[in-house]
């Protein structure tokens, strides 16, 4: 009995000594040293304690470690590793700039060995935009969705189209988010090109299964596409002249290292190329255009505001002056989002968003005194508040609320023949 009492008190003493060790939190943001844009998925770890974490969608990290001297290592693909020595005596915040690095490496030999599971998130693939731009594309036009079709578990539909099928699901079962805003029709030119301009894109992430409940109802996959925030340190202008389209991107600081903007546009000119070959009594319009814009304002180390928008249209019309025949088929998307990111403390993070999404499709046919029109569309207003709580390096708690107002117009047809008009309800 005396032995059992001694063992019991010894166990209590050990627990007390373990729990008496002071822990403090290191948090902050990781950015690109050249552009000032935040980096997503940067590894932050310590060799001394053999654990770490990664930055979230706005480059924020939080790591709780014991008091004392330690060395944090920041590593990210394509960037030089950064070592930060700290003497932890209390909660601290860091601002880390990583330097881009590109170098040739020697041959790598892979050897099998036992591995530990480091993340419970499955079926998530992140594709760097630089890698997407290096893939050969039709007419040299870089296409985000066609690059997604090359991933394992993803198949394309008809040859040349931008729709994708994930593990047997249909294209309409994929949730496509541009800066957190749903894009209901992600294709141009009847599916041959996607609506995403690679010059304005920062990251592309595809979740093929087991996606979190916060994304709402979809059956097949979730494709998250984040727009670039713009260079907060210097002005850049990038112009591209292609076989079927031209692009122009302008970015730079409004207030250096505090407020930045990005403006990127794209337009095709197929109608201009075929115009010399068209009869003089006909008029043809066949093109699409995209416009991406984003504003990033860093209020303080705890508050940031992002305002982003996308507007794109397909324009197809044909008219014959001799017989009065005219057909028009315009369609496209318009999205907008206003986000406020707030850091309550080193462990609690909030993201509040106001979201707008609008998709419209029209079909107009007319000849002489006959007219026929069809209109359909989806209009969304969405507000959500997401919280991220990091109690320690081994646990992540996410919670929040979301409200969406949908307005569906499945098909509104009107027509006229002479003096007779019809508009079925």
JSON list of N, CA and C in Angstrom, two decimals, residues 123 125 148-156 164-169 174 206-209 220-221:
[
{"chain": "A", "resi": 123, "resn": "UNK", "atom": "N", "xyz": [-6.67, 14.64, -50.20]},
{"chain": "A", "resi": 123, "resn": "UNK", "atom": "CA", "xyz": [-7.16, 14.93, -51.55]},
{"chain": "A", "resi": 123, "resn": "UNK", "atom": "C", "xyz": [-7.07, 16.40, -51.92]},
{"chain": "A", "resi": 125, "resn": "UNK", "atom": "N", "xyz": [-4.73, 19.30, -53.70]},
{"chain": "A", "resi": 125, "resn": "UNK", "atom": "CA", "xyz": [-3.59, 19.51, -54.59]},
{"chain": "A", "resi": 125, "resn": "UNK", "atom": "C", "xyz": [-3.46, 21.01, -54.85]},
{"chain": "A", "resi": 148, "resn": "UNK", "atom": "N", "xyz": [-5.90, 21.90, -64.74]},
{"chain": "A", "resi": 148, "resn": "UNK", "atom": "CA", "xyz": [-6.52, 21.06, -63.72]},
{"chain": "A", "resi": 148, "resn": "UNK", "atom": "C", "xyz": [-6.86, 19.68, -64.29]},
{"chain": "A", "resi": 149, "resn": "UNK", "atom": "N", "xyz": [-7.22, 19.63, -65.55]},
{"chain": "A", "resi": 149, "resn": "UNK", "atom": "CA", "xyz": [-7.59, 18.35, -66.18]},
{"chain": "A", "resi": 149, "resn": "UNK", "atom": "C", "xyz": [-6.43, 17.36, -66.23]},
{"chain": "A", "resi": 150, "resn": "UNK", "atom": "N", "xyz": [-5.20, 17.84, -66.06]},
{"chain": "A", "resi": 150, "resn": "UNK", "atom": "CA", "xyz": [-4.02, 16.96, -66.11]},
{"chain": "A", "resi": 150, "resn": "UNK", "atom": "C", "xyz": [-3.71, 16.31, -64.77]},
{"chain": "A", "resi": 151, "resn": "UNK", "atom": "N", "xyz": [-4.42, 16.69, -63.72]},
{"chain": "A", "resi": 151, "resn": "UNK", "atom": "CA", "xyz": [-4.15, 16.14, -62.39]},
{"chain": "A", "resi": 151, "resn": "UNK", "atom": "C", "xyz": [-4.74, 14.75, -62.25]},
{"chain": "A", "resi": 152, "resn": "UNK", "atom": "N", "xyz": [-4.17, 13.91, -61.39]},
{"chain": "A", "resi": 152, "resn": "UNK", "atom": "CA", "xyz": [-4.73, 12.57, -61.16]},
{"chain": "A", "resi": 152, "resn": "UNK", "atom": "C", "xyz": [-6.12, 12.64, -60.56]},
{"chain": "A", "resi": 153, "resn": "UNK", "atom": "N", "xyz": [-7.01, 11.79, -61.04]},
{"chain": "A", "resi": 153, "resn": "UNK", "atom": "CA", "xyz": [-8.38, 11.77, -60.56]},
{"chain": "A", "resi": 153, "resn": "UNK", "atom": "C", "xyz": [-9.29, 12.75, -61.27]},
{"chain": "A", "resi": 154, "resn": "UNK", "atom": "N", "xyz": [-8.74, 13.52, -62.23]},
{"chain": "A", "resi": 154, "resn": "UNK", "atom": "CA", "xyz": [-9.51, 14.52, -62.96]},
{"chain": "A", "resi": 154, "resn": "UNK", "atom": "C", "xyz": [-9.48, 14.18, -64.44]},
{"chain": "A", "resi": 155, "resn": "UNK", "atom": "N", "xyz": [-10.64, 14.26, -65.08]},
{"chain": "A", "resi": 155, "resn": "UNK", "atom": "CA", "xyz": [-10.73, 13.98, -66.51]},
{"chain": "A", "resi": 155, "resn": "UNK", "atom": "C", "xyz": [-11.41, 15.14, -67.21]},
{"chain": "A", "resi": 156, "resn": "UNK", "atom": "N", "xyz": [-11.06, 15.30, -68.49]},
{"chain": "A", "resi": 156, "resn": "UNK", "atom": "CA", "xyz": [-11.71, 16.32, -69.31]},
{"chain": "A", "resi": 156, "resn": "UNK", "atom": "C", "xyz": [-12.96, 15.74, -69.94]},
{"chain": "A", "resi": 164, "resn": "UNK", "atom": "N", "xyz": [-14.34, 20.01, -66.33]},
{"chain": "A", "resi": 164, "resn": "UNK", "atom": "CA", "xyz": [-13.57, 18.90, -65.80]},
{"chain": "A", "resi": 164, "resn": "UNK", "atom": "C", "xyz": [-14.45, 18.03, -64.91]},
{"chain": "A", "resi": 165, "resn": "UNK", "atom": "N", "xyz": [-14.13, 16.74, -64.92]},
{"chain": "A", "resi": 165, "resn": "UNK", "atom": "CA", "xyz": [-14.87, 15.73, -64.18]},
{"chain": "A", "resi": 165, "resn": "UNK", "atom": "C", "xyz": [-13.94, 15.14, -63.12]},
{"chain": "A", "resi": 166, "resn": "UNK", "atom": "N", "xyz": [-14.37, 15.16, -61.88]},
{"chain": "A", "resi": 166, "resn": "UNK", "atom": "CA", "xyz": [-13.55, 14.67, -60.78]},
{"chain": "A", "resi": 166, "resn": "UNK", "atom": "C", "xyz": [-14.18, 13.40, -60.22]},
{"chain": "A", "resi": 167, "resn": "UNK", "atom": "N", "xyz": [-13.48, 12.30, -60.40]},
{"chain": "A", "resi": 167, "resn": "UNK", "atom": "CA", "xyz": [-13.89, 11.00, -59.85]},
{"chain": "A", "resi": 167, "resn": "UNK", "atom": "C", "xyz": [-15.34, 10.66, -60.20]},
{"chain": "A", "resi": 168, "resn": "UNK", "atom": "N", "xyz": [-15.69, 10.86, -61.46]},
{"chain": "A", "resi": 168, "resn": "UNK", "atom": "CA", "xyz": [-17.01, 10.46, -61.94]},
{"chain": "A", "resi": 168, "resn": "UNK", "atom": "C", "xyz": [-18.09, 11.51, -61.81]},
{"chain": "A", "resi": 169, "resn": "UNK", "atom": "N", "xyz": [-17.82, 12.63, -61.14]},
{"chain": "A", "resi": 169, "resn": "UNK", "atom": "CA", "xyz": [-18.81, 13.69, -61.00]},
{"chain": "A", "resi": 169, "resn": "UNK", "atom": "C", "xyz": [-18.94, 14.51, -62.27]},
{"chain": "A", "resi": 174, "resn": "UNK", "atom": "N", "xyz": [-18.94, 20.66, -59.45]},
{"chain": "A", "resi": 174, "resn": "UNK", "atom": "CA", "xyz": [-17.71, 21.26, -58.94]},
{"chain": "A", "resi": 174, "resn": "UNK", "atom": "C", "xyz": [-18.01, 22.68, -58.45]},
{"chain": "A", "resi": 206, "resn": "UNK", "atom": "N", "xyz": [-7.08, 22.48, -55.54]},
{"chain": "A", "resi": 206, "resn": "UNK", "atom": "CA", "xyz": [-8.19, 21.59, -55.86]},
{"chain": "A", "resi": 206, "resn": "UNK", "atom": "C", "xyz": [-8.36, 20.56, -54.75]},
{"chain": "A", "resi": 207, "resn": "UNK", "atom": "N", "xyz": [-9.57, 20.50, -54.20]},
{"chain": "A", "resi": 207, "resn": "UNK", "atom": "CA", "xyz": [-9.91, 19.49, -53.19]},
{"chain": "A", "resi": 207, "resn": "UNK", "atom": "C", "xyz": [-10.82, 18.47, -53.85]},
{"chain": "A", "resi": 208, "resn": "UNK", "atom": "N", "xyz": [-10.33, 17.24, -53.99]},
{"chain": "A", "resi": 208, "resn": "UNK", "atom": "CA", "xyz": [-11.06, 16.22, -54.76]},
{"chain": "A", "resi": 208, "resn": "UNK", "atom": "C", "xyz": [-11.99, 15.37, -53.91]},
{"chain": "A", "resi": 209, "resn": "UNK", "atom": "N", "xyz": [-11.88, 15.47, -52.62]},
{"chain": "A", "resi": 209, "resn": "UNK", "atom": "CA", "xyz": [-12.74, 14.65, -51.77]},
{"chain": "A", "resi": 209, "resn": "UNK", "atom": "C", "xyz": [-12.58, 15.03, -50.32]},
{"chain": "A", "resi": 220, "resn": "UNK", "atom": "N", "xyz": [-18.78, 16.93, -56.00]},
{"chain": "A", "resi": 220, "resn": "UNK", "atom": "CA", "xyz": [-17.61, 16.38, -56.66]},
{"chain": "A", "resi": 220, "resn": "UNK", "atom": "C", "xyz": [-16.29, 16.95, -56.15]},
{"chain": "A", "resi": 221, "resn": "UNK", "atom": "N", "xyz": [-16.11, 18.28, -56.22]},
{"chain": "A", "resi": 221, "resn": "UNK", "atom": "CA", "xyz": [-14.83, 18.87, -55.84]},
{"chain": "A", "resi": 221, "resn": "UNK", "atom": "C", "xyz": [-15.01, 20.34, -55.52]}
]
